[in-house]
Short mmCIF file of C-alpha atoms in Angstrom, two decimals:
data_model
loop_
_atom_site.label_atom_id
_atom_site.label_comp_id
_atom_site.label_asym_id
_atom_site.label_seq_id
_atom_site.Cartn_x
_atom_site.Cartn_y
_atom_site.Cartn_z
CA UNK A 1 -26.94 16.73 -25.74
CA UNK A 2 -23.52 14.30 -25.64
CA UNK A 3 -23.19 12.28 -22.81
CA UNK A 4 -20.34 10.47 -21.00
CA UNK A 5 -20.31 7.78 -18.88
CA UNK A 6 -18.70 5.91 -15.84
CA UNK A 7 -18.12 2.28 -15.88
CA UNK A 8 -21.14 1.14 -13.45
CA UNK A 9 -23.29 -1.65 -14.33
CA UNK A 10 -25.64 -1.79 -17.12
CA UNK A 11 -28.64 -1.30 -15.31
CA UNK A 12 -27.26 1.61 -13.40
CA UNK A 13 -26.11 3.35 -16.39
CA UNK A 14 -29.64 3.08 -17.75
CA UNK A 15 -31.01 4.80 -14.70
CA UNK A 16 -27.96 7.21 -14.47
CA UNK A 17 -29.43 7.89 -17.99
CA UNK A 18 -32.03 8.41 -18.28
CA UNK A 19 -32.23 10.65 -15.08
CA UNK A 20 -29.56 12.94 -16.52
CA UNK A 21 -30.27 16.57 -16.84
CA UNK A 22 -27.41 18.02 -18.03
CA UNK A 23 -23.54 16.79 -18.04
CA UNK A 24 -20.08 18.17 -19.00
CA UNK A 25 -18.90 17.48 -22.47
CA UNK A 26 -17.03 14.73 -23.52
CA UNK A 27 -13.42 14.50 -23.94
CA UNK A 28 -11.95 15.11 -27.59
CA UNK A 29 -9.90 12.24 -28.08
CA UNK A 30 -11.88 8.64 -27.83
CA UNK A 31 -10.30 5.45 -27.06
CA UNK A 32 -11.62 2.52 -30.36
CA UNK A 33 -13.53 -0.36 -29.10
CA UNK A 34 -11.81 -2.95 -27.45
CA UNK A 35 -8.41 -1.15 -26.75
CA UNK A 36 -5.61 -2.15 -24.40
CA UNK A 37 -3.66 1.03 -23.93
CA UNK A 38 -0.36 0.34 -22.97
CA UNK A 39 1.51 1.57 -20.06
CA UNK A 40 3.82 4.12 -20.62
CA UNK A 41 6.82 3.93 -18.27
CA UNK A 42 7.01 1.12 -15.57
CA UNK A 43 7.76 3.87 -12.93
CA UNK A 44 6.60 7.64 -12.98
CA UNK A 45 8.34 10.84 -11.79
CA UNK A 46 8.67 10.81 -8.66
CA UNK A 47 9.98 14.09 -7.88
CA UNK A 48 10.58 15.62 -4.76
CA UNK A 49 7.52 17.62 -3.14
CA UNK A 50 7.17 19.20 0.30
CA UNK A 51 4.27 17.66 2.55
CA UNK A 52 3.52 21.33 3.87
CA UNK A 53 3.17 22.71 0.64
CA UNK A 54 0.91 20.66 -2.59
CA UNK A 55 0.23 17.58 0.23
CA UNK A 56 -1.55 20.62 2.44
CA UNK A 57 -3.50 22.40 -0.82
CA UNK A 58 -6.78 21.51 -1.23
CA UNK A 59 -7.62 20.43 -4.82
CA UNK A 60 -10.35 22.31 -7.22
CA UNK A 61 -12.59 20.00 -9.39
CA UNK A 62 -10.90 19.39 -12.77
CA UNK A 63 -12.72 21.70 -15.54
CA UNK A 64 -13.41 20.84 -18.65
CA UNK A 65 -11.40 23.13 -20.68
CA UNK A 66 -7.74 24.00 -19.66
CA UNK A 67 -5.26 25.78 -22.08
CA UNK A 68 -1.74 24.70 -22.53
CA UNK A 69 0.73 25.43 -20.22
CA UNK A 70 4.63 25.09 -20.36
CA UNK A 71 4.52 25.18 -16.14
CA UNK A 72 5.40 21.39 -14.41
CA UNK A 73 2.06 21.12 -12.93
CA UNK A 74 1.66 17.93 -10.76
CA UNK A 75 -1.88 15.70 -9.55
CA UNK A 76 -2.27 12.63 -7.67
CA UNK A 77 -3.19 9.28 -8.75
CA UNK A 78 -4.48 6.77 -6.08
CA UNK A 79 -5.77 3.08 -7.57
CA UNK A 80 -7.61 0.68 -5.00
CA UNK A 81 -7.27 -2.82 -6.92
CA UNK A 82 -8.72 -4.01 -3.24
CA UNK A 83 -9.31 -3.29 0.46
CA UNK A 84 -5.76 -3.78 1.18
CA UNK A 85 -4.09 -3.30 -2.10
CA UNK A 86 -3.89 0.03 -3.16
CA UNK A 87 -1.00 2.43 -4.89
CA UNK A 88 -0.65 6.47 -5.12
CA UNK A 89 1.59 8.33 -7.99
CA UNK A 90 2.93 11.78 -8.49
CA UNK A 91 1.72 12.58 -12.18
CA UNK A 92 3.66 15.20 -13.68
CA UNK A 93 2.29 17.14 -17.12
CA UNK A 94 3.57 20.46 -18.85
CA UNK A 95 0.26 20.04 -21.05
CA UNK A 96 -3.23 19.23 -19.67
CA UNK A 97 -4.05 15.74 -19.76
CA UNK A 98 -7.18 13.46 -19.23
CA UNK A 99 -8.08 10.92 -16.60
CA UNK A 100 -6.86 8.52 -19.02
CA UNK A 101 -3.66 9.93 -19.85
CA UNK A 102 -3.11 9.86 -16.20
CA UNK A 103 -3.54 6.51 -15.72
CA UNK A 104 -1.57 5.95 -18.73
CA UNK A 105 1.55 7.95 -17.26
CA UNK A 106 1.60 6.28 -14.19
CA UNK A 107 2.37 3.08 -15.84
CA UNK A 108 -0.87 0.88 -15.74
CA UNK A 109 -2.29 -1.32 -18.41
CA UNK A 110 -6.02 -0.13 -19.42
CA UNK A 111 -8.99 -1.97 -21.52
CA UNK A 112 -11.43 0.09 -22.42
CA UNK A 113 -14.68 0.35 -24.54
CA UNK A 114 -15.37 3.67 -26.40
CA UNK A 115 -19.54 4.09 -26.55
CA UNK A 116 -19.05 6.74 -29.32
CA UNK A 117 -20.60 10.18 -27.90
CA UNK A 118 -21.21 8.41 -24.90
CA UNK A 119 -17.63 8.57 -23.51
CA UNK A 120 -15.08 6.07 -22.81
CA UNK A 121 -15.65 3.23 -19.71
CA UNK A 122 -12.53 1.65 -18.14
CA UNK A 123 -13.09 -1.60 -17.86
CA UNK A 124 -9.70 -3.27 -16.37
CA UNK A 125 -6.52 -1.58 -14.78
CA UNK A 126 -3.42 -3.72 -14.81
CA UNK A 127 -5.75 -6.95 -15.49
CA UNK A 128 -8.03 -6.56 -12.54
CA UNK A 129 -11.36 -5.83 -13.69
CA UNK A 130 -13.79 -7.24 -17.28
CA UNK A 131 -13.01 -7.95 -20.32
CA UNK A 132 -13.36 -5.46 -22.73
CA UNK A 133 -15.66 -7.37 -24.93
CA UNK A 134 -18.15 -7.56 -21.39
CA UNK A 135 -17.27 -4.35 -19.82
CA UNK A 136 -19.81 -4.94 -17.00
CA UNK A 137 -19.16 -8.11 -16.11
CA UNK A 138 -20.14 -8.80 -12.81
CA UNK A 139 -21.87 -6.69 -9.86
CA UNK A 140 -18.15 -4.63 -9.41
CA UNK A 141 -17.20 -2.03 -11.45
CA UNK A 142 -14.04 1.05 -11.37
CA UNK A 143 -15.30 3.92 -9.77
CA UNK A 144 -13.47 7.00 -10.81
CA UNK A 145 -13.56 10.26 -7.98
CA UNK A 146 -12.30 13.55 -7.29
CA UNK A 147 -10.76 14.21 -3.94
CA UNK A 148 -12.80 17.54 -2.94
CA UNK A 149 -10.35 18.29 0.55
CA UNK A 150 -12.94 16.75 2.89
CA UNK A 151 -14.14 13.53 0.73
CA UNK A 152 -14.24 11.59 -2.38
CA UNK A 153 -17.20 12.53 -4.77
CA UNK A 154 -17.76 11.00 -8.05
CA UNK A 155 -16.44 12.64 -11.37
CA UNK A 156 -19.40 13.78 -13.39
CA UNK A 157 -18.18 12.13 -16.58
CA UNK A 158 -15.99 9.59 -17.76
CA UNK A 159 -12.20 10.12 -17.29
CA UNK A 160 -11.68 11.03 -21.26
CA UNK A 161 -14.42 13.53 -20.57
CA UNK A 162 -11.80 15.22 -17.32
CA UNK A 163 -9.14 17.34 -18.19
CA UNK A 164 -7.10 16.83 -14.62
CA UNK A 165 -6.01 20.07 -12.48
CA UNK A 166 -2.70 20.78 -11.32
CA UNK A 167 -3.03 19.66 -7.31
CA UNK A 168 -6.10 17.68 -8.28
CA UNK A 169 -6.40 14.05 -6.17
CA UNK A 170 -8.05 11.18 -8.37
CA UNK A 171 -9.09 8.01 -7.24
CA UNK A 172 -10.27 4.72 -9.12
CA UNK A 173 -11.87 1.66 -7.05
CA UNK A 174 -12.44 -1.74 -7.88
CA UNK A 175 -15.42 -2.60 -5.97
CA UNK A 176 -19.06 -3.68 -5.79
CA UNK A 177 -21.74 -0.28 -7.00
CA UNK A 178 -22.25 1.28 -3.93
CA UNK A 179 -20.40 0.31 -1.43
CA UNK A 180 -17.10 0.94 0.11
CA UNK A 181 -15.27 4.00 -0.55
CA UNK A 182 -11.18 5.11 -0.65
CA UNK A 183 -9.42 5.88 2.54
CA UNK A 184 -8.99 9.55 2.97
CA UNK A 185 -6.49 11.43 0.17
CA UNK A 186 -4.31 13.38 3.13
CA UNK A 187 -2.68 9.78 4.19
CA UNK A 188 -1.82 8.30 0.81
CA UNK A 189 -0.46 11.53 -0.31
CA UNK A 190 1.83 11.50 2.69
CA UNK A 191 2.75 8.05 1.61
CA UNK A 192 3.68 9.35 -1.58
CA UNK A 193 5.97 11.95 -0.37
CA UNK A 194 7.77 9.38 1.65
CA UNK A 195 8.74 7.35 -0.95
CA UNK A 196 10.25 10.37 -2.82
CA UNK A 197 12.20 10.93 0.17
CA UNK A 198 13.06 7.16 -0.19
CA UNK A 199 14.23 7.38 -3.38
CA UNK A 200 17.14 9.84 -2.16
CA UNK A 201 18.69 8.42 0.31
CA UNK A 202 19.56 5.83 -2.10
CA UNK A 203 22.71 4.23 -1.99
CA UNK A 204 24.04 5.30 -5.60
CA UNK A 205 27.10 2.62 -5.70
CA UNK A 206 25.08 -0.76 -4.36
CA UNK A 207 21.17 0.07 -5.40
CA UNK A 208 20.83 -0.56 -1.37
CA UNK A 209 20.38 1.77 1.80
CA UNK A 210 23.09 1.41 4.54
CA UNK A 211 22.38 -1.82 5.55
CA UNK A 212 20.81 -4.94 4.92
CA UNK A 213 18.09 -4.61 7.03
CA UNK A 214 17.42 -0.94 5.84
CA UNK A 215 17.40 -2.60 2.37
CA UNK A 216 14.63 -5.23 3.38
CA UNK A 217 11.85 -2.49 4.60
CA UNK A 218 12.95 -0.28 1.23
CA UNK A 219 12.09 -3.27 -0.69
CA UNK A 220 8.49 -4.15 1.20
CA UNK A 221 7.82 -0.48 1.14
CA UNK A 222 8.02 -0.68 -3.00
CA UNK A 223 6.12 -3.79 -3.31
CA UNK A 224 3.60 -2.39 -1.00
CA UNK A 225 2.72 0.71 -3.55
CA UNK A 226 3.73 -1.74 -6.36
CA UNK A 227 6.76 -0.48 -7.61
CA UNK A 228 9.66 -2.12 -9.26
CA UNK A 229 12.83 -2.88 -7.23
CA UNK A 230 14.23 -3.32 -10.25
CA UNK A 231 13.61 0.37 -11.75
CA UNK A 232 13.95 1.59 -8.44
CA UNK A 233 17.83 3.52 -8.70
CA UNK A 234 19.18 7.14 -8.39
CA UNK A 235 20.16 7.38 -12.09
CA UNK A 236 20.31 5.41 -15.16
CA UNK A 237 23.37 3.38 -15.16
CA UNK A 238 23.13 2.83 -11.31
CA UNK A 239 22.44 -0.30 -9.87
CA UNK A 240 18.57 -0.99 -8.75
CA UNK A 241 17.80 -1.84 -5.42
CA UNK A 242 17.24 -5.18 -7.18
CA UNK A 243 20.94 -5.67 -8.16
CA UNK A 244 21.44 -5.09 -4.18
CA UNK A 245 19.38 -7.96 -3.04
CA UNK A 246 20.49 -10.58 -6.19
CA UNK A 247 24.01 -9.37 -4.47
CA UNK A 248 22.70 -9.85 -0.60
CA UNK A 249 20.30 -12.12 -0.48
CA UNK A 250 22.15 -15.24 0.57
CA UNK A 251 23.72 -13.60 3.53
CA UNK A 252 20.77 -11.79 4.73
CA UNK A 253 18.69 -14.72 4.45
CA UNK A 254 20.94 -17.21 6.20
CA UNK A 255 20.70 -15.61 9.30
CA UNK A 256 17.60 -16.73 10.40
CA UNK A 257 13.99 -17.89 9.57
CA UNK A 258 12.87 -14.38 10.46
CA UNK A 259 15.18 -13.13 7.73
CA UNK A 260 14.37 -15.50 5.31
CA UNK A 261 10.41 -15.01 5.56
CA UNK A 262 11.39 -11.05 5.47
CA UNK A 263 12.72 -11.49 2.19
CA UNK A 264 10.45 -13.94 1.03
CA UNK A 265 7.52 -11.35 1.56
CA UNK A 266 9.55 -8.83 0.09
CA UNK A 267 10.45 -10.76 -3.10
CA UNK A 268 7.07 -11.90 -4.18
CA UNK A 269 5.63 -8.34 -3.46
CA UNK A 270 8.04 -7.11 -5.83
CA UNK A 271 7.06 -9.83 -8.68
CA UNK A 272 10.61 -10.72 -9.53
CA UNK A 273 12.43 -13.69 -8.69
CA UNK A 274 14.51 -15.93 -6.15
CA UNK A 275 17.87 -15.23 -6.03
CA UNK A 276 19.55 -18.39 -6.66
CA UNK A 277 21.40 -18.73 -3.09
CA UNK A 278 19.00 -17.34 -1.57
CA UNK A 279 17.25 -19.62 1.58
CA UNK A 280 13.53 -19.84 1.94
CA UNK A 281 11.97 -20.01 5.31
CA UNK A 282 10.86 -23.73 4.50
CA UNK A 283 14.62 -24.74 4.79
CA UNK A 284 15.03 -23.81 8.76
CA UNK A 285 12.27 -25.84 9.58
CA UNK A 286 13.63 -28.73 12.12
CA UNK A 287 12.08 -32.27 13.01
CA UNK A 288 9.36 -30.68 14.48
CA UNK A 289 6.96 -30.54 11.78
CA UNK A 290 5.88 -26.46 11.75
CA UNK A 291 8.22 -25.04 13.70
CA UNK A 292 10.36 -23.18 12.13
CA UNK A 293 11.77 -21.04 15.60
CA UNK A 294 10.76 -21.65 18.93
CA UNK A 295 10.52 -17.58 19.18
CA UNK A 296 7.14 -16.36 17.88
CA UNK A 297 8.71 -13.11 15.89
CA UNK A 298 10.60 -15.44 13.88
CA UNK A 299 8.48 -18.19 13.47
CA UNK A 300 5.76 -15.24 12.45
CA UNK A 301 8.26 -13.91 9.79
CA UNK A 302 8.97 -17.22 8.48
CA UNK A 303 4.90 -18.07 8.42
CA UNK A 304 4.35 -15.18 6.28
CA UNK A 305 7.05 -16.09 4.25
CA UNK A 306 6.40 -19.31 3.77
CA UNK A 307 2.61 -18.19 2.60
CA UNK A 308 4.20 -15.33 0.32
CA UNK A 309 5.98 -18.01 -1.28
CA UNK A 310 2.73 -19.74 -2.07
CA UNK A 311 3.64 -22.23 -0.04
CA UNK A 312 1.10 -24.27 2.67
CA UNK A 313 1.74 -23.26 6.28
CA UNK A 314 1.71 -26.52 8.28
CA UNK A 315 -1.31 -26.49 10.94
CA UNK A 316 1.43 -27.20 13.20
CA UNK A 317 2.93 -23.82 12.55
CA UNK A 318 -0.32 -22.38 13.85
CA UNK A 319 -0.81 -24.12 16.85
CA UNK A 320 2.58 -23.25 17.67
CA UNK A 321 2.53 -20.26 17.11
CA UNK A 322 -0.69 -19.85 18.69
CA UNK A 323 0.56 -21.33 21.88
CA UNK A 324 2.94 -18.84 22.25
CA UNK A 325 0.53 -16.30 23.50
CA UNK A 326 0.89 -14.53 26.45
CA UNK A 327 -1.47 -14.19 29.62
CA UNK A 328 -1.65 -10.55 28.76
CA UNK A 329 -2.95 -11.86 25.34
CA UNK A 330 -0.01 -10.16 23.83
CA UNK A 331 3.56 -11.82 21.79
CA UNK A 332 6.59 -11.65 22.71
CA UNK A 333 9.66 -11.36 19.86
CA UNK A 334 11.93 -13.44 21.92
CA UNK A 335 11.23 -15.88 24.25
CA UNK A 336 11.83 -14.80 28.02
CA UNK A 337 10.89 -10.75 26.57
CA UNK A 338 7.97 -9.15 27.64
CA UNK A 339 4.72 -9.00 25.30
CA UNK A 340 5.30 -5.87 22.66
CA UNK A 341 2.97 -4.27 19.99
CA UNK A 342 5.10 -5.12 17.23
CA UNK A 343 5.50 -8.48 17.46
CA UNK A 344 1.37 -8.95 18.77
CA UNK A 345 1.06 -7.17 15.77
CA UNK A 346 2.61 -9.22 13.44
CA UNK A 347 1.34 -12.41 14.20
CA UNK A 348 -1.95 -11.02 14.08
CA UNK A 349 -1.32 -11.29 10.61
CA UNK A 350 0.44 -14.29 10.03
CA UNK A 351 -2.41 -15.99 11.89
CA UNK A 352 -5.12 -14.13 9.50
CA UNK A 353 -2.80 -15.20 6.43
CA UNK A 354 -2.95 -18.42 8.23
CA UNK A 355 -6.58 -18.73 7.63
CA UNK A 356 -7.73 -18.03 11.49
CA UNK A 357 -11.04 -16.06 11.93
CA UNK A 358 -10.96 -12.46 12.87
CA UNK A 359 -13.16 -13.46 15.71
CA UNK A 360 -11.20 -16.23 17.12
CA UNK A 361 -10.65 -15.50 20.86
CA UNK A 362 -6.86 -15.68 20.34
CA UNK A 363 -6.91 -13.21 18.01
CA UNK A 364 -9.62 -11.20 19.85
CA UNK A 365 -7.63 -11.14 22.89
CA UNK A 366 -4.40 -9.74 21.23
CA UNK A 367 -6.84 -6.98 19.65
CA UNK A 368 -7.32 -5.90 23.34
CA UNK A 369 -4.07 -6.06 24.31
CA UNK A 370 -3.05 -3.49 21.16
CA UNK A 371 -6.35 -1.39 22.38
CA UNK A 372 -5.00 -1.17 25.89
CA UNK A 373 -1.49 -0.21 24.54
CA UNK A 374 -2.78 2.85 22.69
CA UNK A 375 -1.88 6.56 23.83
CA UNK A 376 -4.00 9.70 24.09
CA UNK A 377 -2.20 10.91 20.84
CA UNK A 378 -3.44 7.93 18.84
CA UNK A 379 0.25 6.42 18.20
CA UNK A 380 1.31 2.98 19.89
CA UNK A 381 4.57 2.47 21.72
CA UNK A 382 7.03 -0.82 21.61
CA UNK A 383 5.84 -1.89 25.12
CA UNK A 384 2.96 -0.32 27.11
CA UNK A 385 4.04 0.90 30.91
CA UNK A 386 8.13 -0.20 30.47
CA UNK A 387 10.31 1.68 32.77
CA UNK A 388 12.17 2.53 29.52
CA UNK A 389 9.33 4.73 28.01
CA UNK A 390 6.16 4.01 26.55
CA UNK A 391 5.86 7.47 23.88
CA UNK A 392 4.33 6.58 20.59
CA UNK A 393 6.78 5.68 18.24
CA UNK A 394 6.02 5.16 14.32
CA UNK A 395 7.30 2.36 14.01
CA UNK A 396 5.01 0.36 16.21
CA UNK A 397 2.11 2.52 15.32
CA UNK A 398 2.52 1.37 11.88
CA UNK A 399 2.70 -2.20 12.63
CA UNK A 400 -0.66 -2.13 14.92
CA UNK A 401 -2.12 -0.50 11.81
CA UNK A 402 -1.36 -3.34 10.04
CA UNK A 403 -3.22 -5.21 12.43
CA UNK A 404 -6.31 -3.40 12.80
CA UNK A 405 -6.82 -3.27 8.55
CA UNK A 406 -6.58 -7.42 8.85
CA UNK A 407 -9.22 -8.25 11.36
CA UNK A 408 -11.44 -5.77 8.99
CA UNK A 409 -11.31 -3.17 11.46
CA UNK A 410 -10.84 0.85 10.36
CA UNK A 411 -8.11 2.92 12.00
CA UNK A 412 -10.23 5.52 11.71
CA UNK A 413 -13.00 3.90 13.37
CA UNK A 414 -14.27 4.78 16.94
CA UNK A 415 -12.74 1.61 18.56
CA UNK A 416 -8.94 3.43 17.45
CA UNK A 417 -9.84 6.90 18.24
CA UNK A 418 -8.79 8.54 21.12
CA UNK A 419 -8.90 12.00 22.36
CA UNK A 420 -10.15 12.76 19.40
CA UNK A 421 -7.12 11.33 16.96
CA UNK A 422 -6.32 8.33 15.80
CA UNK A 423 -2.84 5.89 14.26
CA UNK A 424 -3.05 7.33 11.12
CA UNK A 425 -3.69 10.92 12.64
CA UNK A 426 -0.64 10.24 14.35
CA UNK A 427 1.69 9.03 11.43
CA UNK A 428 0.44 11.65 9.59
CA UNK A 429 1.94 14.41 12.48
CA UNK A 430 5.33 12.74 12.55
CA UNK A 431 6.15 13.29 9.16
CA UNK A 432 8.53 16.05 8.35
CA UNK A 433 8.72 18.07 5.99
CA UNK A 434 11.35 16.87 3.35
CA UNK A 435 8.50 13.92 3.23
CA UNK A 436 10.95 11.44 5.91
CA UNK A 437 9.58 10.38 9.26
CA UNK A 438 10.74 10.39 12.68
CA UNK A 439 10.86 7.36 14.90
CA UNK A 440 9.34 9.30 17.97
CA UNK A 441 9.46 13.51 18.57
CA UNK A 442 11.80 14.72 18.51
CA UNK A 443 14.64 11.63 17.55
CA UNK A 444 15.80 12.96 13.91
CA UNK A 445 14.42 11.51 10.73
CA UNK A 446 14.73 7.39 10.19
CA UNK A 447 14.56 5.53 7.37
CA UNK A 448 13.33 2.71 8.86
CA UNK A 449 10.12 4.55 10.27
CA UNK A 450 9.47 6.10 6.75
CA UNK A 451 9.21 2.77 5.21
CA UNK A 452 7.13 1.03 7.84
CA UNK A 453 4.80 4.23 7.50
CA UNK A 454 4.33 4.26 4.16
CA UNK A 455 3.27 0.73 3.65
CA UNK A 456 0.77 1.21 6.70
CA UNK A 457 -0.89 5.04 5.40
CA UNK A 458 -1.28 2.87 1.97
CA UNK A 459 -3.68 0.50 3.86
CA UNK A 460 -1.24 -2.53 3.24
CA UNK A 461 -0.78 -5.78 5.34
CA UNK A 462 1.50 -8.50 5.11
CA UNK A 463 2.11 -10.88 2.90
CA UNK A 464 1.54 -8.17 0.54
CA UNK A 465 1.27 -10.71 -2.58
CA UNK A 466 1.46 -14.28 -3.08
CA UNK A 467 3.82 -15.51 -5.80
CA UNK A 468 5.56 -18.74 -6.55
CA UNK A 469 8.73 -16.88 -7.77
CA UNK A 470 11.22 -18.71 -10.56
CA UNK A 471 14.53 -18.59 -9.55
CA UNK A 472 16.79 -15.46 -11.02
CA UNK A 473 19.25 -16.78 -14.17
#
């Protein structure tokens, strides 16, 4: 009998061993000892795909034999490097592939041990995991699992031992044996159809979107599902969204703090570097040590910036910041405004990049205020009870989802459900079906709102990555 196996610690692959009955053959191809297989392409197809059509089809479990095929077929490729840090592909094959393959094709950077008839174990994707040479290094191991239309299971073998089905959902997790699991497949596959709607609205003559501040959520949206900005164009001798923001960047950021931190966070998610007239959030500070605006949305934006940057955030920042709460325990983007979601939101995080406690009773108290906010369709709206209207919109949803993933709390959890639904329930409806979003029912598709909702159904929260960034030649 010829076994595979899944990368899970030693003594669990002893057990999983030597309890084995029977198992699905091994792949064909092996992978030699102490291999880095090199990534492909820095940026797969990303082709366009209806939500309502593959995004609605529930997957079959990849057999083990498939026959060639000259048909585009298309899968799914979701990688959870943590928690918060995840990305989903589009893999597209003419001929069937393996699980490795498909990591391969969506760009990421493998070790791997081969164990002979045993099967091939992954041991790092894109340098997050062991070293080759101590596969099992430590208590956490990648996970590899089938999306089955209702839940992850494990794959029965190891992914050289899969032959992947067109439609099929796979998922690898970095994470401790048993415990934790992926979010559920129907949101990140929504995300992924979002950013091939992205992609076309694309500004073919600047590498931007039709305006700067369009631009900025474009380019956190990409460093969110870790893609490059500076791949990211309509056709080959375009310019990337890269060359927009090395062209933009000192204008954009010199009106404000808020603007600044923006594309601060943006910058180091995208791993490139600072353009060189280009102001960092640090620079608006004034003789008040920590201040950086006297308006908490801005001096938010510029906190996160400032920590995105690798940078300390002064303690004074914090207190300041902190002492701009509200009675209602909400934030308020402008001094004199009322409290809103969107800016309670965001300095929810700021304060947890900050290094406050989930529990603190600021932060607890701001948690309530977002919880009281909530509507019966599981969406949030800009300001609760305004004479102005108080729908759901997806914008604000997305930012409170933000919130709820970095005080360690589950959108799908109890505490965010509602009528039986819940935020992402409710991004998940106002997506249409060319993959954009709408801001509210009804209101037309907005680029904006398909941005902010894909880096929130990905489980993201800012800063998304924390760089110190050279500054561009």
């Amino acid at each position: 009998m010829r076994l595979c196996t899944i990368p899970i610690p030693l003594l669990a692959i002893l057990v999983w061993l030597a309890g084995a009955a029977t198992f699905t053959s091994c792949s064909q191809a092996t992978i030699p000892p102490t291999t880095i297989i090199p990534a492909e392409s820095p940026i797969p197809s990303l082709a366009p795909v209806s939500p309502t059509s593959e995004l609605q089809a529930t997957p079959t479990q990849p057999t083990q034999e498939a026959t060639a095929s000259s048909d585009l077929a298309s899968s799914y490729l979701v990688i959870e490097y943590a928690p918060t840090d995840r990305l989903v592909r589009r893999i597209d094959f003419t001929q069937p592939i393996t699980g490795v393959t498909a990591l391969q094709s969506a760009g990421r950077e493998l070790q791997s041990v081969d164990f002979g008839d045993s099967g091939t174990a992954v041991c790092s994707i894109d340098g997050i995991g062991c070293p080759p040479e101590d596969c099992f290094c430590n208590s956490k191991y990648w996970s590899y699992e089938s999306w089955l239309g209702d839940a992850w299971e494990p794959y029965p073998s190891g992914p050289s031992g899969v032959i992947v089905s067109p439609g099929a959902i796979e998922g690898w997790r970095w994470g401790e044996f048993g415990k934790g699991s992926l979010p559920p497949a129907p949101a990140l596959i929504a995300a992924a159809s979002t950013y091939e709607r992205i992609k076309e609205k694309q500004d073919a003559f600047t590498g931007g979107y039709d305006s700067a501040s369009s631009s900025i959520e474009v380019l956190l949206a990409l460093g969110a599902n870790h893609l490059e900005a500076g791949s990211w164009q309509l056709g080959e001798s375009d310019p990337t969204l890269l060359d927009y923001w090395l062209e933009n960047a000192g204008s954009y950021s010199a009106e404000g703090p808020a603007n600044a931190g923006k594309l601060a966070v943006a910058l180091a998610a995208a791993g490139t570097c600072w353009p060189v007239d280009a102001i960092q959030p640090s620079s608006f500070m004034t003789g008040t040590v920590g201040i950086y605006s006297p308006h908490a949305g801005f001096q938010a934006w510029a906190m996160l910036g400032t920590a995105a940057l690798s940078q300390t955030i002064p303690l004074e920042a914090v207190d300041y910041l902190t002492s701009t709460a509200q009675p209602d325990g909400g934030w308020e983007w402008n001094q004199g405004f009322a409290s809103d979601t969107n800016t309670t939101a965001l300095v929810v995080e700021t304060l947890i990049a900050a290094g406050e406690p989930a529990d603190a009773p600021v932060i607890k108290k701001a948690m309530e205020y977002l919880k009281s906010a909530q509507n019966a369709d599981g969406g949030f709206p800009y300001v609760p009870d305004s004479p102005y209207g108080s729908d759901s919109d997806v914008n604000s949803t997305a930012y409170v989802i933000q919130a709820i993933l970095a005080v360690n709390q589950s959108p799908f959890s109890a505490t965010w459900t509602v009528s039986e639904t819940n935020p992402i329930e409710y991004l998940q409806r106002m997506q249409l079906e060319n993959g954009g979003f709408e801001w509210q029912t009804g209101s037309g598709e907005n680029l904006v709102a398909g941005a902010q909702a894909a880096t929130s159904l990905l489980g993201r929260v800012f800063p998304l990555a924390i760089a110190k960034l050279p500054v561009c030649p």
